[in-house]
mmCIF file of C-alpha atoms in Angstrom:
data_model
loop_
_atom_site.group_PDB
_atom_site.id
_atom_site.type_symbol
_atom_site.label_atom_id
_atom_site.label_comp_id
_atom_site.label_asym_id
_atom_site.label_seq_id
_atom_site.Cartn_x
_atom_site.Cartn_y
_atom_site.Cartn_z
ATOM 1 C CA MET U 1 111.319 110.024 91.201
ATOM 2 C CA LYS U 2 111.287 108.574 94.691
ATOM 3 C CA LYS U 3 111.434 104.796 94.939
ATOM 4 C CA LEU U 4 108.243 103.248 96.313
ATOM 5 C CA ASN U 5 108.885 101.331 99.473
ATOM 6 C CA ARG U 6 106.876 98.537 101.030
ATOM 7 C CA THR U 7 105.514 100.690 103.858
ATOM 8 C CA PHE U 8 103.975 103.135 101.389
ATOM 9 C CA LEU U 9 102.541 100.338 99.246
ATOM 10 C CA VAL U 10 101.013 98.536 102.232
ATOM 11 C CA ARG U 11 99.367 101.695 103.533
ATOM 12 C CA PHE U 12 98.173 102.585 100.027
ATOM 13 C CA ALA U 13 96.641 99.108 99.688
ATOM 14 C CA ILE U 14 94.918 99.387 103.082
ATOM 15 C CA ILE U 15 93.477 102.806 102.278
ATOM 16 C CA SER U 16 92.329 101.693 98.809
ATOM 17 C CA ALA U 17 90.563 98.646 100.249
ATOM 18 C CA LEU U 18 88.951 100.725 102.990
ATOM 19 C CA LEU U 19 87.714 103.322 100.500
ATOM 20 C CA THR U 20 86.037 100.499 98.594
ATOM 21 C CA GLN U 21 84.379 99.378 101.795
ATOM 22 C CA VAL U 22 83.011 102.896 102.519
ATOM 23 C CA ASN U 23 80.494 102.654 99.692
ATOM 24 C CA HIS U 24 79.295 99.233 100.867
ATOM 25 C CA ALA U 25 78.791 100.317 104.475
ATOM 26 C CA ALA U 26 77.063 103.558 103.433
ATOM 27 C CA TYR U 27 74.692 101.662 101.132
ATOM 28 C CA VAL U 28 73.701 99.191 103.859
ATOM 29 C CA PHE U 29 73.297 101.955 106.454
ATOM 30 C CA GLU U 30 71.219 104.144 104.139
ATOM 31 C CA ASN U 31 68.937 101.276 103.103
ATOM 32 C CA ILE U 32 67.883 100.556 106.668
ATOM 33 C CA SER U 33 67.063 104.217 107.279
ATOM 34 C CA LYS U 34 63.441 105.034 108.046
ATOM 35 C CA THR U 35 63.212 108.363 106.213
ATOM 36 C CA GLN U 36 65.369 107.842 103.098
ATOM 37 C CA SER U 37 66.286 111.546 102.924
ATOM 38 C CA MET U 38 69.422 113.324 101.695
ATOM 39 C CA LEU U 39 70.391 113.763 105.334
ATOM 40 C CA ASP U 40 70.364 109.978 105.695
ATOM 41 C CA THR U 41 72.764 109.697 102.766
ATOM 42 C CA GLY U 42 75.178 112.137 104.394
ATOM 43 C CA ILE U 43 74.941 110.397 107.747
ATOM 44 C CA ALA U 44 75.391 107.012 106.066
ATOM 45 C CA TYR U 45 78.655 108.157 104.499
ATOM 46 C CA MET U 46 79.807 109.681 107.790
ATOM 47 C CA PHE U 47 79.078 106.359 109.507
ATOM 48 C CA ALA U 48 80.898 104.424 106.801
ATOM 49 C CA ALA U 49 83.913 106.748 106.820
ATOM 50 C CA SER U 50 84.229 106.568 110.598
ATOM 51 C CA LEU U 51 83.864 102.774 110.512
ATOM 52 C CA GLU U 52 86.615 102.393 107.928
ATOM 53 C CA LEU U 53 88.849 104.982 109.597
ATOM 54 C CA SER U 54 88.509 103.021 112.838
ATOM 55 C CA THR U 55 89.454 99.872 110.969
ATOM 56 C CA TYR U 56 92.549 101.633 109.580
ATOM 57 C CA ILE U 57 93.613 102.930 112.981
ATOM 58 C CA PHE U 58 93.223 99.542 114.663
ATOM 59 C CA THR U 59 95.001 97.802 111.796
ATOM 60 C CA ILE U 60 98.083 100.005 111.839
ATOM 61 C CA SER U 61 98.109 100.037 115.646
ATOM 62 C CA GLN U 62 98.357 96.237 115.809
ATOM 63 C CA LYS U 63 95.105 95.821 117.716
ATOM 64 C CA ARG U 64 94.449 92.341 116.309
ATOM 65 C CA ARG U 65 91.345 91.502 118.345
ATOM 66 C CA ILE U 66 89.606 94.736 117.460
ATOM 67 C CA ALA U 67 90.800 94.493 113.851
ATOM 68 C CA THR U 68 89.337 90.973 113.739
ATOM 69 C CA PHE U 69 85.992 92.292 114.964
ATOM 70 C CA PHE U 70 86.005 94.981 112.270
ATOM 71 C CA ALA U 71 86.948 92.392 109.623
ATOM 72 C CA VAL U 72 83.932 90.274 110.598
ATOM 73 C CA VAL U 73 81.679 93.352 110.528
ATOM 74 C CA ALA U 74 83.026 94.275 107.091
ATOM 75 C CA ILE U 75 82.328 90.764 105.783
ATOM 76 C CA LEU U 76 78.746 90.951 107.068
ATOM 77 C CA ILE U 77 78.290 94.396 105.514
ATOM 78 C CA ASN U 78 79.625 93.117 102.199
ATOM 79 C CA LEU U 79 77.321 90.110 102.271
ATOM 80 C CA LEU U 80 74.363 92.444 102.827
ATOM 81 C CA TYR U 81 75.586 94.785 100.083
ATOM 82 C CA TYR U 82 75.846 91.992 97.498
ATOM 83 C CA TRP U 83 72.797 90.046 98.684
ATOM 84 C CA GLN U 84 70.543 88.940 95.807
ATOM 85 C CA GLY U 85 68.234 86.686 97.753
ATOM 86 C CA GLY U 86 68.652 82.928 97.801
ATOM 87 C CA VAL U 87 70.031 82.447 94.297
ATOM 88 C CA TRP U 88 72.961 80.006 94.208
ATOM 89 C CA ASP U 89 74.506 81.219 90.972
ATOM 90 C CA PHE U 90 77.751 82.831 89.838
ATOM 91 C CA HIS U 91 76.745 86.155 91.373
ATOM 92 C CA PHE U 92 76.234 84.528 94.768
ATOM 93 C CA TRP U 93 79.675 82.856 94.796
ATOM 94 C CA ALA U 94 81.371 85.983 93.433
ATOM 95 C CA SER U 95 79.768 88.058 96.183
ATOM 96 C CA ILE U 96 80.939 85.595 98.852
ATOM 97 C CA THR U 97 84.495 85.800 97.507
ATOM 98 C CA ILE U 98 84.530 89.589 97.279
ATOM 99 C CA SER U 99 82.854 89.966 100.659
ATOM 100 C CA CYS U 100 85.628 88.022 102.363
ATOM 101 C CA ILE U 101 88.777 88.983 100.477
ATOM 102 C CA LEU U 102 88.919 92.722 101.195
ATOM 103 C CA PRO U 103 88.298 92.528 104.960
ATOM 104 C CA PHE U 104 90.686 89.589 105.283
ATOM 105 C CA SER U 105 93.375 91.466 103.343
ATOM 106 C CA ILE U 106 92.955 94.563 105.490
ATOM 107 C CA TRP U 107 93.177 92.417 108.621
ATOM 108 C CA GLN U 108 96.394 90.758 107.408
ATOM 109 C CA TYR U 109 98.055 94.087 106.575
ATOM 110 C CA SER U 110 98.495 94.757 110.283
ATOM 111 C CA ASP U 111 101.332 92.203 110.371
ATOM 112 C CA LEU U 112 103.121 93.963 107.530
ATOM 113 C CA VAL U 113 102.663 97.373 109.126
ATOM 114 C CA HIS U 114 104.002 96.068 112.434
ATOM 115 C CA SER U 115 107.110 94.553 110.817
ATOM 116 C CA ASP U 116 107.756 97.788 108.903
ATOM 117 C CA ILE U 117 107.538 99.800 112.135
ATOM 118 C CA LYS U 118 109.993 97.463 113.876
ATOM 119 C CA LYS U 119 112.347 97.593 110.886
ATOM 120 C CA SER U 120 112.330 101.409 110.751
ATOM 121 C CA GLU U 121 112.914 101.632 114.523
ATOM 122 C CA LYS U 122 115.868 99.279 114.225
ATOM 123 C CA GLN U 123 117.360 101.266 111.331
ATOM 124 C CA ALA U 124 116.909 104.537 113.202
ATOM 125 C CA GLY U 125 118.728 103.086 116.193
ATOM 126 C CA GLU U 126 115.730 103.500 118.449
ATOM 127 C CA PRO U 127 115.507 101.054 121.316
ATOM 128 C CA THR U 128 113.092 98.265 120.582
ATOM 129 C CA ARG U 129 110.019 98.050 122.704
ATOM 130 C CA LYS U 130 110.403 95.376 125.305
ATOM 131 C CA LYS U 131 107.599 93.468 126.874
ATOM 132 C CA LYS U 132 106.968 94.422 130.446
ATOM 133 C CA LYS U 133 108.264 91.851 132.865
ATOM 134 C CA ARG U 134 105.928 90.644 135.529
ATOM 135 C CA LYS U 135 107.020 91.623 138.968
ATOM 136 C CA LYS U 136 107.852 88.840 141.342
ATOM 137 C CA PRO U 137 105.504 88.563 144.271
ATOM 138 C CA VAL U 138 106.756 90.265 147.386
ATOM 139 C CA GLN U 139 107.836 87.828 150.039
ATOM 140 C CA LEU U 140 107.628 88.870 153.615
ATOM 141 C CA GLN U 141 110.922 88.380 155.384
ATOM 142 C CA PHE U 142 109.185 87.625 158.667
ATOM 143 C CA PHE U 143 108.101 84.199 157.459
ATOM 144 C CA ASN U 144 111.371 83.265 155.762
ATOM 145 C CA GLU U 145 113.851 84.109 158.509
ATOM 146 C CA PRO U 146 114.621 81.621 161.268
ATOM 147 C CA ASN U 147 113.538 82.616 164.726
ATOM 148 C CA THR U 148 116.486 84.552 166.149
ATOM 149 C CA GLN U 149 114.895 85.784 169.335
ATOM 150 C CA ALA U 150 116.347 84.469 172.562
ATOM 151 C CA VAL U 151 113.979 82.692 174.827
#
C-alpha cells in the first residue's frame, strides 16, 4: 500500500471541506429562487459546484486575495444556511463556529499547497521561480555627459 503523503492529505482535506460547502451554497441559492422547481435545484447545485471549484482552483494556485474573498462568501453562505432567527442559544453559537471553521481552513490550506509545490520542485531539481526584478529606469546619456563640444 502506498504511503500517504502530506500533499495528498491536504488536497483530500480541501476537497472534503469544499464538498461539504456545496450543499450549503446550493440550499441558499435554491431558497432564494422564485419558482422553486426541479430545474432550480439543478441550477443551484451547478452554482454551488462552480463556486467551490473556483475556491479550490484559487486556493491551490496561491491566489490569496481571491481565496480570501471566497472564504468570506463561504462564511456568509454558511451563516445563512444555519440561520435560525435571532435565538442566542447553543445552536446559534455552534452555527457561528461551523460557519467560520471550514472556509478558514480551506483558505489556510493554500499555504500548505504552496510549500508542497516548492518542495517537490526542489526535489525534482527544477529551477525555483524567481521574482521578477524591476528594471532600472533608463537614463539618457545626453544629460549625464559633460559638454564635449568645442566652442
